Amino acid sequence: MSSTPETHPRVVIVGAGIVGCSLADELTSRGWTDVTVLEQGPLPAPGGSTSHAPGLVFQTSPSKTLTAFARYTVEKFNSLQVDGVSCFNQVGGLELATTPERLADLHRKAGYAASWGVRGEIVSAARCKELWPLIDESTVLGGFHTPDDGLARAVLASRAQMARAVEKGARFLDRHTVTGIEQEDGRVTAVVTDRGTFPADHVVSAAGFWGPVIGRMAGVEVPLQPLAHQYAKTKQLPELAGAETEASKPILRFQDRDLYFREHHDRIGIGSYAHKPLPVDPFAILPYDEARANDMEMPSSFPFTEEDWAPSWDDCRDLMPALRETEIEEGFNGVFSFTPDGMPVLGESRKLRGFWLAEAVWVTHSAGVAKAVAEWMVDGRASIDLHECDLTRFEEAQRSPSYIRERGSQQFVEVYDVLHPLQPMEQPRPLRVSPFYARQQELGAHFLEGGGWERPHWYEANAPLVDALDPLPERDAWSARYWSPIAAAEAKATREKVALYDMTPLRRLEVTGPGALGFLQRMTTNNLRKKPGAVTYTLLLDETGGVRSDLTVARLAPDRFQVGANSPTDLDWLLRHAPADVHLKDITSGTCCIGVWGPLARDLIQPLTRDDFSHEGFGYFRAKETYLGHVPVTAMRLSYVGELGWELYTSADLGLRLWDTLWEAGEEHGVIAAGRSAFNSLRLEKGYRAWGVDMTDEHNPYEAGVGFAVRMDKDGFVGQEALHGLATAEPARRLTPLLLDDPASVVLGKEPVFVDGAPAGYVTSASYGYTLGRCVAYAWLPALPSGTGVHIEYFGEKVAATVADEPLFDPKMTRIRR
């Protein structure tokens, strides 16, 4: 929420690049007119990344949020002019494929475009040649053409937005170097510069690659790594002689060689990601005047390294034979920002209230980010989901300088790589492991990574179980990556016997204190006023009724709760609202969890304890603190795979003993270890949502299918007012279960869904349902009756699917409650 009660809060923005100028315009347009933008360099081109950016805007991304940012940037810049010149040159975009793998990737990208509402089509090599006559189409297999992409004139757009903001009351002060951030009682109070101090209720760091420098002044970590990136311009080309416009051909990507191209009148500009990462220390980047004194054009423009360029130049001339008759006239290594996951860093610091970040933002997303941050500041939330960009999203283990440098550098390497949605980075690993890691390795676990955790997806020890399965449909090469038929065997064993699942990476919070119950009642949607031993599924909403997260809350004592949450952002949200008589602690790292699920789960566990684990003695959604063998555990009768079972929690030091105790007891019952691949299949068969994938704060509980977790008759909770009337209203859209018609078809997520031949929504989660013998896909779609036929586009092919009733498996819940 907005942190101050003032009608006209004082805002100081640090940095007058494209983000700072866009933000000043967006804030003043919303009535926050007391805005000061401070810049250490000269305006309008102060020497940061904006000053040298080549301006290519390709809107389509696997991230729905990044695509929304880019779409707004195109829309806004298209509407702006300076001296009669548009701030956006909508020449379109063209991405080339010279390998079958890249062509398949472009088909997938065309699917993203259809899912997120961007115009685009796959075109032939001949059409690529028409759009870019200089290319040698003999090696081109096809392309992806996006007619609404183009070139952002970043400095011009900065000027235009600066003028609009000034007209509404903002001021821009160049040649002001920030030297400090003043604060009092945990709130920002002023920005100190070499030319005076500026009082502030809000300070926004939009300093680009200087973000970590400003952040350190405020005591706030800014997890970004600046890297240098090569850009060069050719000499004049006869083929472009007499060009009347700056550019008329689409911006061009040759991603198979990590290259992009754009016209500069009768020259061609070329950018390369093919060279080794060139990390830059943000604390060593020179101020504008010092950079000029050291023969640098600007602080963001480093000397061109010829040795890094040579291989790329050969690739350029292979693609465009006309370049063989010319040379590079000028070049530089331009600095810009990368984060460990490639996403921007946005939001207000809880440690220093009123201090905001709008960092690691490229020109492509600049206006969209500024709009979202302005909404967040003024209205308390953005109109689109920002969880992928939230500054609190990183785990503590992901914030070390070495991690940020290593992962940021790898993001540079992978900018144009064909990446599978499950593909993990290789380093630094392993970073976080559960206490069962040694046993998992012995069982041949295939690990992927999430949140720094090593997560088993299947176990090679279960390979012999595959022989007992009915033959599985053959998978295409893409869906077969990071997958094994062993997952089907593990799912079957869970349905028929019993399996151990490592649930340690799931976040656990402890909430204690005399005000704990009242606090959690106010923050969540369900009724938690139950006797100790109760477990409740509930939601965190924002003030507009959007689903911020879903939680599982166990009341272990009158004033002690254990909360199963999703991300560090959940803890941050709760801490922002917690009163003095409530204590919150993240206990994830000091604890561990094993899910014991399957029809034989009770047979495995009951002999290990004197407590009654019968259905009558230990009901569904109940918790007990007990001992299993020598190990103290908190047992919760929950199941996210649709089978009888328990989540068993203990301290990390006893985790290995717990695993061994369960394993030994389970051998007579055929116990196996099972991984995340089987887990995902089983949870989708039951229709269990994954927050951040299936639902976000863009969705309300009723359209997301979790309205059962809302108790509108309880005393006020966050978001309650916004939900009035929604429970009985027919939602315009729904999170909809689909079953693919062909048992051999598979989709993976984010594919567009077509209704009556037109794109109508997109897939969120998908997995093969081994119990059902069909692929299950959940999708956001207009409200459709069960039995409606739709099509999902997978690599350019339309795959038939049918709207189904949920839950797809065991609708009467008899298997869980037995």
JSON list of N, CA, C and O in Angstrom, two decimals, residues 530 533-537 552 597 602 613-623 635-647 686 688 708 810 812-818:
[
{"chain": "A", "resi": 530, "resn": "LYS", "atom": "N", "xyz": [-10.33, -22.04, 15.41]},
{"chain": "A", "resi": 530, "resn": "LYS", "atom": "CA", "xyz": [-10.61, -23.45, 15.68]},
{"chain": "A", "resi": 530, "resn": "LYS", "atom": "C", "xyz": [-9.71, -23.93, 16.81]},
{"chain": "A", "resi": 530, "resn": "LYS", "atom": "O", "xyz": [-8.72, -23.28, 17.14]},
{"chain": "A", "resi": 533, "resn": "GLY", "atom": "N", "xyz": [-4.85, -28.14, 16.83]},
{"chain": "A", "resi": 533, "resn": "GLY", "atom": "CA", "xyz": [-4.91, -29.40, 16.12]},
{"chain": "A", "resi": 533, "resn": "GLY", "atom": "C", "xyz": [-5.62, -29.27, 14.78]},
{"chain": "A", "resi": 533, "resn": "GLY", "atom": "O", "xyz": [-5.56, -30.19, 13.96]},
{"chain": "A", "resi": 534, "resn": "ALA", "atom": "N", "xyz": [-6.24, -28.11, 14.54]},
{"chain": "A", "resi": 534, "resn": "ALA", "atom": "CA", "xyz": [-6.92, -27.90, 13.26]},
{"chain": "A", "resi": 534, "resn": "ALA", "atom": "C", "xyz": [-5.94, -27.38, 12.21]},
{"chain": "A", "resi": 534, "resn": "ALA", "atom": "O", "xyz": [-5.04, -26.60, 12.51]},
{"chain": "A", "resi": 535, "resn": "VAL", "atom": "N", "xyz": [-6.15, -27.80, 10.97]},
{"chain": "A", "resi": 535, "resn": "VAL", "atom": "CA", "xyz": [-5.38, -27.31, 9.82]},
{"chain": "A", "resi": 535, "resn": "VAL", "atom": "C", "xyz": [-6.38, -26.73, 8.83]},
{"chain": "A", "resi": 535, "resn": "VAL", "atom": "O", "xyz": [-7.43, -27.33, 8.57]},
{"chain": "A", "resi": 536, "resn": "THR", "atom": "N", "xyz": [-6.07, -25.57, 8.29]},
{"chain": "A", "resi": 536, "resn": "THR", "atom": "CA", "xyz": [-7.01, -24.86, 7.43]},
{"chain": "A", "resi": 536, "resn": "THR", "atom": "C", "xyz": [-6.31, -24.37, 6.16]},
{"chain": "A", "resi": 536, "resn": "THR", "atom": "O", "xyz": [-5.23, -23.78, 6.23]},
{"chain": "A", "resi": 537, "resn": "TYR", "atom": "N", "xyz": [-6.94, -24.63, 5.03]},
{"chain": "A", "resi": 537, "resn": "TYR", "atom": "CA", "xyz": [-6.48, -24.04, 3.76]},
{"chain": "A", "resi": 537, "resn": "TYR", "atom": "C", "xyz": [-7.12, -22.67, 3.63]},
{"chain": "A", "resi": 537, "resn": "TYR", "atom": "O", "xyz": [-8.35, -22.52, 3.78]},
{"chain": "A", "resi": 552, "resn": "THR", "atom": "N", "xyz": [-1.50, -22.94, 4.03]},
{"chain": "A", "resi": 552, "resn": "THR", "atom": "CA", "xyz": [-2.04, -23.98, 4.89]},
{"chain": "A", "resi": 552, "resn": "THR", "atom": "C", "xyz": [-1.63, -23.63, 6.31]},
{"chain": "A", "resi": 552, "resn": "THR", "atom": "O", "xyz": [-0.44, -23.54, 6.61]},
{"chain": "A", "resi": 597, "resn": "TRP", "atom": "N", "xyz": [2.43, -40.66, 1.34]},
{"chain": "A", "resi": 597, "resn": "TRP", "atom": "CA", "xyz": [1.13, -40.71, 0.68]},
{"chain": "A", "resi": 597, "resn": "TRP", "atom": "C", "xyz": [0.93, -42.02, -0.06]},
{"chain": "A", "resi": 597, "resn": "TRP", "atom": "O", "xyz": [1.86, -42.56, -0.66]},
{"chain": "A", "resi": 602, "resn": "ARG", "atom": "N", "xyz": [-1.06, -45.39, 6.18]},
{"chain": "A", "resi": 602, "resn": "ARG", "atom": "CA", "xyz": [-1.36, -45.66, 7.59]},
{"chain": "A", "resi": 602, "resn": "ARG", "atom": "C", "xyz": [-0.69, -46.95, 8.06]},
{"chain": "A", "resi": 602, "resn": "ARG", "atom": "O", "xyz": [-0.19, -47.02, 9.19]},
{"chain": "A", "resi": 613, "resn": "PHE", "atom": "N", "xyz": [-3.50, -43.07, 14.63]},
{"chain": "A", "resi": 613, "resn": "PHE", "atom": "CA", "xyz": [-3.50, -42.51, 13.29]},
{"chain": "A", "resi": 613, "resn": "PHE", "atom": "C", "xyz": [-4.66, -43.05, 12.45]},
{"chain": "A", "resi": 613, "resn": "PHE", "atom": "O", "xyz": [-4.64, -42.94, 11.23]},
{"chain": "A", "resi": 614, "resn": "SER", "atom": "N", "xyz": [-5.67, -43.60, 13.11]},
{"chain": "A", "resi": 614, "resn": "SER", "atom": "CA", "xyz": [-6.86, -44.05, 12.38]},
{"chain": "A", "resi": 614, "resn": "SER", "atom": "C", "xyz": [-7.63, -42.84, 11.86]},
{"chain": "A", "resi": 614, "resn": "SER", "atom": "O", "xyz": [-7.39, -41.71, 12.28]},
{"chain": "A", "resi": 615, "resn": "HIS", "atom": "N", "xyz": [-8.56, -43.11, 10.96]},
{"chain": "A", "resi": 615, "resn": "HIS", "atom": "CA", "xyz": [-9.35, -42.00, 10.43]},
{"chain": "A", "resi": 615, "resn": "HIS", "atom": "C", "xyz": [-10.16, -41.32, 11.53]},
{"chain": "A", "resi": 615, "resn": "HIS", "atom": "O", "xyz": [-10.29, -40.09, 11.56]},
{"chain": "A", "resi": 616, "resn": "GLU", "atom": "N", "xyz": [-10.66, -42.11, 12.47]},
{"chain": "A", "resi": 616, "resn": "GLU", "atom": "CA", "xyz": [-11.43, -41.55, 13.56]},
{"chain": "A", "resi": 616, "resn": "GLU", "atom": "C", "xyz": [-10.53, -40.81, 14.55]},
{"chain": "A", "resi": 616, "resn": "GLU", "atom": "O", "xyz": [-10.92, -39.79, 15.12]},
{"chain": "A", "resi": 617, "resn": "GLY", "atom": "N", "xyz": [-9.33, -41.32, 14.74]},
{"chain": "A", "resi": 617, "resn": "GLY", "atom": "CA", "xyz": [-8.43, -40.72, 15.72]},
{"chain": "A", "resi": 617, "resn": "GLY", "atom": "C", "xyz": [-7.58, -39.59, 15.19]},
{"chain": "A", "resi": 617, "resn": "GLY", "atom": "O", "xyz": [-7.01, -38.82, 15.96]},
{"chain": "A", "resi": 618, "resn": "PHE", "atom": "N", "xyz": [-7.49, -39.51, 13.87]},
{"chain": "A", "resi": 618, "resn": "PHE", "atom": "CA", "xyz": [-6.64, -38.47, 13.26]},
{"chain": "A", "resi": 618, "resn": "PHE", "atom": "C", "xyz": [-7.29, -38.10, 11.93]},
{"chain": "A", "resi": 618, "resn": "PHE", "atom": "O", "xyz": [-6.96, -38.63, 10.88]},
{"chain": "A", "resi": 619, "resn": "GLY", "atom": "N", "xyz": [-8.26, -37.19, 12.00]},
{"chain": "A", "resi": 619, "resn": "GLY", "atom": "CA", "xyz": [-9.05, -36.85, 10.83]},
{"chain": "A", "resi": 619, "resn": "GLY", "atom": "C", "xyz": [-8.30, -36.01, 9.82]},
{"chain": "A", "resi": 619, "resn": "GLY", "atom": "O", "xyz": [-7.21, -35.47, 10.09]},
{"chain": "A", "resi": 620, "resn": "TYR", "atom": "N", "xyz": [-8.93, -35.88, 8.64]},
{"chain": "A", "resi": 620, "resn": "TYR", "atom": "CA", "xyz": [-8.36, -35.08, 7.55]},
{"chain": "A", "resi": 620, "resn": "TYR", "atom": "C", "xyz": [-8.29, -33.61, 7.97]},
{"chain": "A", "resi": 620, "resn": "TYR", "atom": "O", "xyz": [-9.17, -33.10, 8.63]},
{"chain": "A", "resi": 621, "resn": "PHE", "atom": "N", "xyz": [-7.23, -32.94, 7.58]},
{"chain": "A", "resi": 621, "resn": "PHE", "atom": "CA", "xyz": [-6.95, -31.55, 7.94]},
{"chain": "A", "resi": 621, "resn": "PHE", "atom": "C", "xyz": [-6.87, -31.38, 9.46]},
{"chain": "A", "resi": 621, "resn": "PHE", "atom": "O", "xyz": [-7.39, -30.43, 10.03]},
{"chain": "A", "resi": 622, "resn": "ARG", "atom": "N", "xyz": [-6.16, -32.33, 10.09]},
{"chain": "A", "resi": 622, "resn": "ARG", "atom": "CA", "xyz": [-5.84, -32.24, 11.51]},
{"chain": "A", "resi": 622, "resn": "ARG", "atom": "C", "xyz": [-4.32, -32.35, 11.66]},
{"chain": "A", "resi": 622, "resn": "ARG", "atom": "O", "xyz": [-3.61, -32.83, 10.77]},
{"chain": "A", "resi": 623, "resn": "ALA", "atom": "N", "xyz": [-3.81, -31.90, 12.82]},
{"chain": "A", "resi": 623, "resn": "ALA", "atom": "CA", "xyz": [-2.38, -31.94, 13.11]},
{"chain": "A", "resi": 623, "resn": "ALA", "atom": "C", "xyz": [-2.16, -32.52, 14.50]},
{"chain": "A", "resi": 623, "resn": "ALA", "atom": "O", "xyz": [-2.98, -32.32, 15.41]},
{"chain": "A", "resi": 635, "resn": "ALA", "atom": "N", "xyz": [2.84, -33.93, 12.71]},
{"chain": "A", "resi": 635, "resn": "ALA", "atom": "CA", "xyz": [2.17, -34.64, 11.62]},
{"chain": "A", "resi": 635, "resn": "ALA", "atom": "C", "xyz": [0.90, -33.90, 11.23]},
{"chain": "A", "resi": 635, "resn": "ALA", "atom": "O", "xyz": [0.10, -33.53, 12.10]},
{"chain": "A", "resi": 636, "resn": "MET", "atom": "N", "xyz": [0.72, -33.66, 9.94]},
{"chain": "A", "resi": 636, "resn": "MET", "atom": "CA", "xyz": [-0.49, -33.01, 9.44]},
{"chain": "A", "resi": 636, "resn": "MET", "atom": "C", "xyz": [-1.11, -33.91, 8.40]},
{"chain": "A", "resi": 636, "resn": "MET", "atom": "O", "xyz": [-0.44, -34.35, 7.46]},
{"chain": "A", "resi": 637, "resn": "ARG", "atom": "N", "xyz": [-2.38, -34.20, 8.62]},
{"chain": "A", "resi": 637, "resn": "ARG", "atom": "CA", "xyz": [-3.06, -35.08, 7.66]},
{"chain": "A", "resi": 637, "resn": "ARG", "atom": "C", "xyz": [-3.55, -34.25, 6.48]},
{"chain": "A", "resi": 637, "resn": "ARG", "atom": "O", "xyz": [-4.66, -33.74, 6.44]},
{"chain": "A", "resi": 638, "resn": "LEU", "atom": "N", "xyz": [-2.67, -34.10, 5.55]},
{"chain": "A", "resi": 638, "resn": "LEU", "atom": "CA", "xyz": [-2.91, -33.36, 4.31]},
{"chain": "A", "resi": 638, "resn": "LEU", "atom": "C", "xyz": [-2.46, -34.22, 3.14]},
{"chain": "A", "resi": 638, "resn": "LEU", "atom": "O", "xyz": [-1.58, -35.08, 3.30]},
{"chain": "A", "resi": 639, "resn": "SER", "atom": "N", "xyz": [-3.01, -33.96, 1.99]},
{"chain": "A", "resi": 639, "resn": "SER", "atom": "CA", "xyz": [-2.56, -34.69, 0.81]},
{"chain": "A", "resi": 639, "resn": "SER", "atom": "C", "xyz": [-2.76, -33.84, -0.42]},
{"chain": "A", "resi": 639, "resn": "SER", "atom": "O", "xyz": [-3.88, -33.45, -0.74]},
{"chain": "A", "resi": 640, "resn": "TYR", "atom": "N", "xyz": [-1.68, -33.56, -1.11]},
{"chain": "A", "resi": 640, "resn": "TYR", "atom": "CA", "xyz": [-1.78, -32.81, -2.36]},
{"chain": "A", "resi": 640, "resn": "TYR", "atom": "C", "xyz": [-1.58, -33.71, -3.56]},
{"chain": "A", "resi": 640, "resn": "TYR", "atom": "O", "xyz": [-1.32, -33.25, -4.66]},
{"chain": "A", "resi": 641, "resn": "VAL", "atom": "N", "xyz": [-1.72, -35.04, -3.32]},
{"chain": "A", "resi": 641, "resn": "VAL", "atom": "CA", "xyz": [-1.67, -35.98, -4.44]},
{"chain": "A", "resi": 641, "resn": "VAL", "atom": "C", "xyz": [-2.97, -36.77, -4.53]},
{"chain": "A", "resi": 641, "resn": "VAL", "atom": "O", "xyz": [-3.12, -37.63, -5.39]},
{"chain": "A", "resi": 642, "resn": "GLY", "atom": "N", "xyz": [-3.92, -36.50, -3.62]},
{"chain": "A", "resi": 642, "resn": "GLY", "atom": "CA", "xyz": [-5.22, -37.15, -3.70]},
{"chain": "A", "resi": 642, "resn": "GLY", "atom": "C", "xyz": [-5.27, -38.53, -3.09]},
{"chain": "A", "resi": 642, "resn": "GLY", "atom": "O", "xyz": [-6.16, -39.32, -3.43]},
{"chain": "A", "resi": 643, "resn": "GLU", "atom": "N", "xyz": [-4.33, -38.83, -2.19]},
{"chain": "A", "resi": 643, "resn": "GLU", "atom": "CA", "xyz": [-4.30, -40.13, -1.54]},
{"chain": "A", "resi": 643, "resn": "GLU", "atom": "C", "xyz": [-4.19, -39.95, -0.02]},
{"chain": "A", "resi": 643, "resn": "GLU", "atom": "O", "xyz": [-3.78, -38.88, 0.46]},
{"chain": "A", "resi": 644, "resn": "LEU", "atom": "N", "xyz": [-4.53, -41.00, 0.72]},
{"chain": "A", "resi": 644, "resn": "LEU", "atom": "CA", "xyz": [-4.34, -41.01, 2.15]},
{"chain": "A", "resi": 644, "resn": "LEU", "atom": "C", "xyz": [-2.89, -40.67, 2.49]},
{"chain": "A", "resi": 644, "resn": "LEU", "atom": "O", "xyz": [-1.97, -41.11, 1.81]},
{"chain": "A", "resi": 645, "resn": "GLY", "atom": "N", "xyz": [-2.71, -39.90, 3.56]},
{"chain": "A", "resi": 645, "resn": "GLY", "atom": "CA", "xyz": [-1.33, -39.65, 3.96]},
{"chain": "A", "resi": 645, "resn": "GLY", "atom": "C", "xyz": [-1.16, -38.45, 4.85]},
{"chain": "A", "resi": 645, "resn": "GLY", "atom": "O", "xyz": [-2.13, -37.78, 5.24]},
{"chain": "A", "resi": 646, "resn": "TRP", "atom": "N", "xyz": [0.09, -38.21, 5.18]},
{"chain": "A", "resi": 646, "resn": "TRP", "atom": "CA", "xyz": [0.47, -37.17, 6.12]},
{"chain": "A", "resi": 646, "resn": "TRP", "atom": "C", "xyz": [1.70, -36.42, 5.63]},
{"chain": "A", "resi": 646, "resn": "TRP", "atom": "O", "xyz": [2.56, -36.99, 4.95]},
{"chain": "A", "resi": 647, "resn": "GLU", "atom": "N", "xyz": [1.77, -35.16, 6.00]},
{"chain": "A", "resi": 647, "resn": "GLU", "atom": "CA", "xyz": [3.02, -34.41, 5.93]},
{"chain": "A", "resi": 647, "resn": "GLU", "atom": "C", "xyz": [3.66, -34.50, 7.30]},
{"chain": "A", "resi": 647, "resn": "GLU", "atom": "O", "xyz": [3.01, -34.19, 8.32]},
{"chain": "A", "resi": 686, "resn": "LYS", "atom": "N", "xyz": [-6.15, -34.02, -9.31]},
{"chain": "A", "resi": 686, "resn": "LYS", "atom": "CA", "xyz": [-7.06, -33.60, -8.24]},
{"chain": "A", "resi": 686, "resn": "LYS", "atom": "C", "xyz": [-7.47, -32.14, -8.36]},
{"chain": "A", "resi": 686, "resn": "LYS", "atom": "O", "xyz": [-8.30, -31.66, -7.59]},
{"chain": "A", "resi": 688, "resn": "TYR", "atom": "N", "xyz": [-5.62, -29.47, -7.78]},
{"chain": "A", "resi": 688, "resn": "TYR", "atom": "CA", "xyz": [-5.01, -28.59, -6.78]},
{"chain": "A", "resi": 688, "resn": "TYR", "atom": "C", "xyz": [-4.20, -27.50, -7.48]},
{"chain": "A", "resi": 688, "resn": "TYR", "atom": "O", "xyz": [-3.34, -27.78, -8.32]},
{"chain": "A", "resi": 708, "resn": "PHE", "atom": "N", "xyz": [-14.08, -21.83, -2.02]},
{"chain": "A", "resi": 708, "resn": "PHE", "atom": "CA", "xyz": [-14.41, -22.60, -0.82]},
{"chain": "A", "resi": 708, "resn": "PHE", "atom": "C", "xyz": [-13.56, -22.20, 0.38]},
{"chain": "A", "resi": 708, "resn": "PHE", "atom": "O", "xyz": [-13.91, -22.49, 1.53]},
{"chain": "A", "resi": 810, "resn": "ASP", "atom": "N", "xyz": [-11.26, -39.12, -8.39]},
{"chain": "A", "resi": 810, "resn": "ASP", "atom": "CA", "xyz": [-11.85, -39.32, -7.06]},
{"chain": "A", "resi": 810, "resn": "ASP", "atom": "C", "xyz": [-12.67, -38.10, -6.62]},
{"chain": "A", "resi": 810, "resn": "ASP", "atom": "O", "xyz": [-12.37, -37.47, -5.59]},
{"chain": "A", "resi": 812, "resn": "LYS", "atom": "N", "xyz": [-15.39, -37.78, -5.10]},
{"chain": "A", "resi": 812, "resn": "LYS", "atom": "CA", "xyz": [-16.02, -37.86, -3.77]},
{"chain": "A", "resi": 812, "resn": "LYS", "atom": "C", "xyz": [-15.01, -37.87, -2.63]},
{"chain": "A", "resi": 812, "resn": "LYS", "atom": "O", "xyz": [-15.39, -37.98, -1.47]},
{"chain": "A", "resi": 813, "resn": "MET", "atom": "N", "xyz": [-13.71, -37.78, -2.97]},
{"chain": "A", "resi": 813, "resn": "MET", "atom": "CA", "xyz": [-12.63, -37.68, -1.96]},
{"chain": "A", "resi": 813, "resn": "MET", "atom": "C", "xyz": [-12.59, -38.91, -1.05]},
{"chain": "A", "resi": 813, "resn": "MET", "atom": "O", "xyz": [-12.15, -38.83, 0.10]},
{"chain": "A", "resi": 814, "resn": "THR", "atom": "N", "xyz": [-12.99, -40.05, -1.56]},
{"chain": "A", "resi": 814, "resn": "THR", "atom": "CA", "xyz": [-13.01, -41.25, -0.71]},
{"chain": "A", "resi": 814, "resn": "THR", "atom": "C", "xyz": [-11.61, -41.78, -0.41]},
{"chain": "A", "resi": 814, "resn": "THR", "atom": "O", "xyz": [-11.39, -42.39, 0.64]},
{"chain": "A", "resi": 815, "resn": "ARG", "atom": "N", "xyz": [-10.67, -41.53, -1.32]},
{"chain": "A", "resi": 815, "resn": "ARG", "atom": "CA", "xyz": [-9.33, -42.10, -1.12]},
{"chain": "A", "resi": 815, "resn": "ARG", "atom": "C", "xyz": [-8.55, -41.33, -0.05]},
{"chain": "A", "resi": 815, "resn": "ARG", "atom": "O", "xyz": [-7.72, -41.90, 0.64]},
{"chain": "A", "resi": 816, "resn": "ILE", "atom": "N", "xyz": [-8.80, -40.03, 0.06]},
{"chain": "A", "resi": 816, "resn": "ILE", "atom": "CA", "xyz": [-8.11, -39.23, 1.07]},
{"chain": "A", "resi": 816, "resn": "ILE", "atom": "C", "xyz": [-8.70, -39.47, 2.45]},
{"chain": "A", "resi": 816, "resn": "ILE", "atom": "O", "xyz": [-7.99, -39.57, 3.44]},
{"chain": "A", "resi": 817, "resn": "ARG", "atom": "N", "xyz": [-10.03, -39.59, 2.50]},
{"chain": "A", "resi": 817, "resn": "ARG", "atom": "CA", "xyz": [-10.73, -39.70, 3.79]},
{"chain": "A", "resi": 817, "resn": "ARG", "atom": "C", "xyz": [-11.08, -41.16, 4.08]},
{"chain": "A", "resi": 817, "resn": "ARG", "atom": "O", "xyz": [-12.24, -41.58, 4.03]},
{"chain": "A", "resi": 818, "resn": "ARG", "atom": "N", "xyz": [-10.05, -41.95, 4.36]},
{"chain": "A", "resi": 818, "resn": "ARG", "atom": "CA", "xyz": [-10.32, -43.35, 4.69]},
{"chain": "A", "resi": 818, "resn": "ARG", "atom": "C", "xyz": [-9.39, -43.82, 5.79]},
{"chain": "A", "resi": 818, "resn": "ARG", "atom": "O", "xyz": [-8.41, -43.22, 6.09]}
]
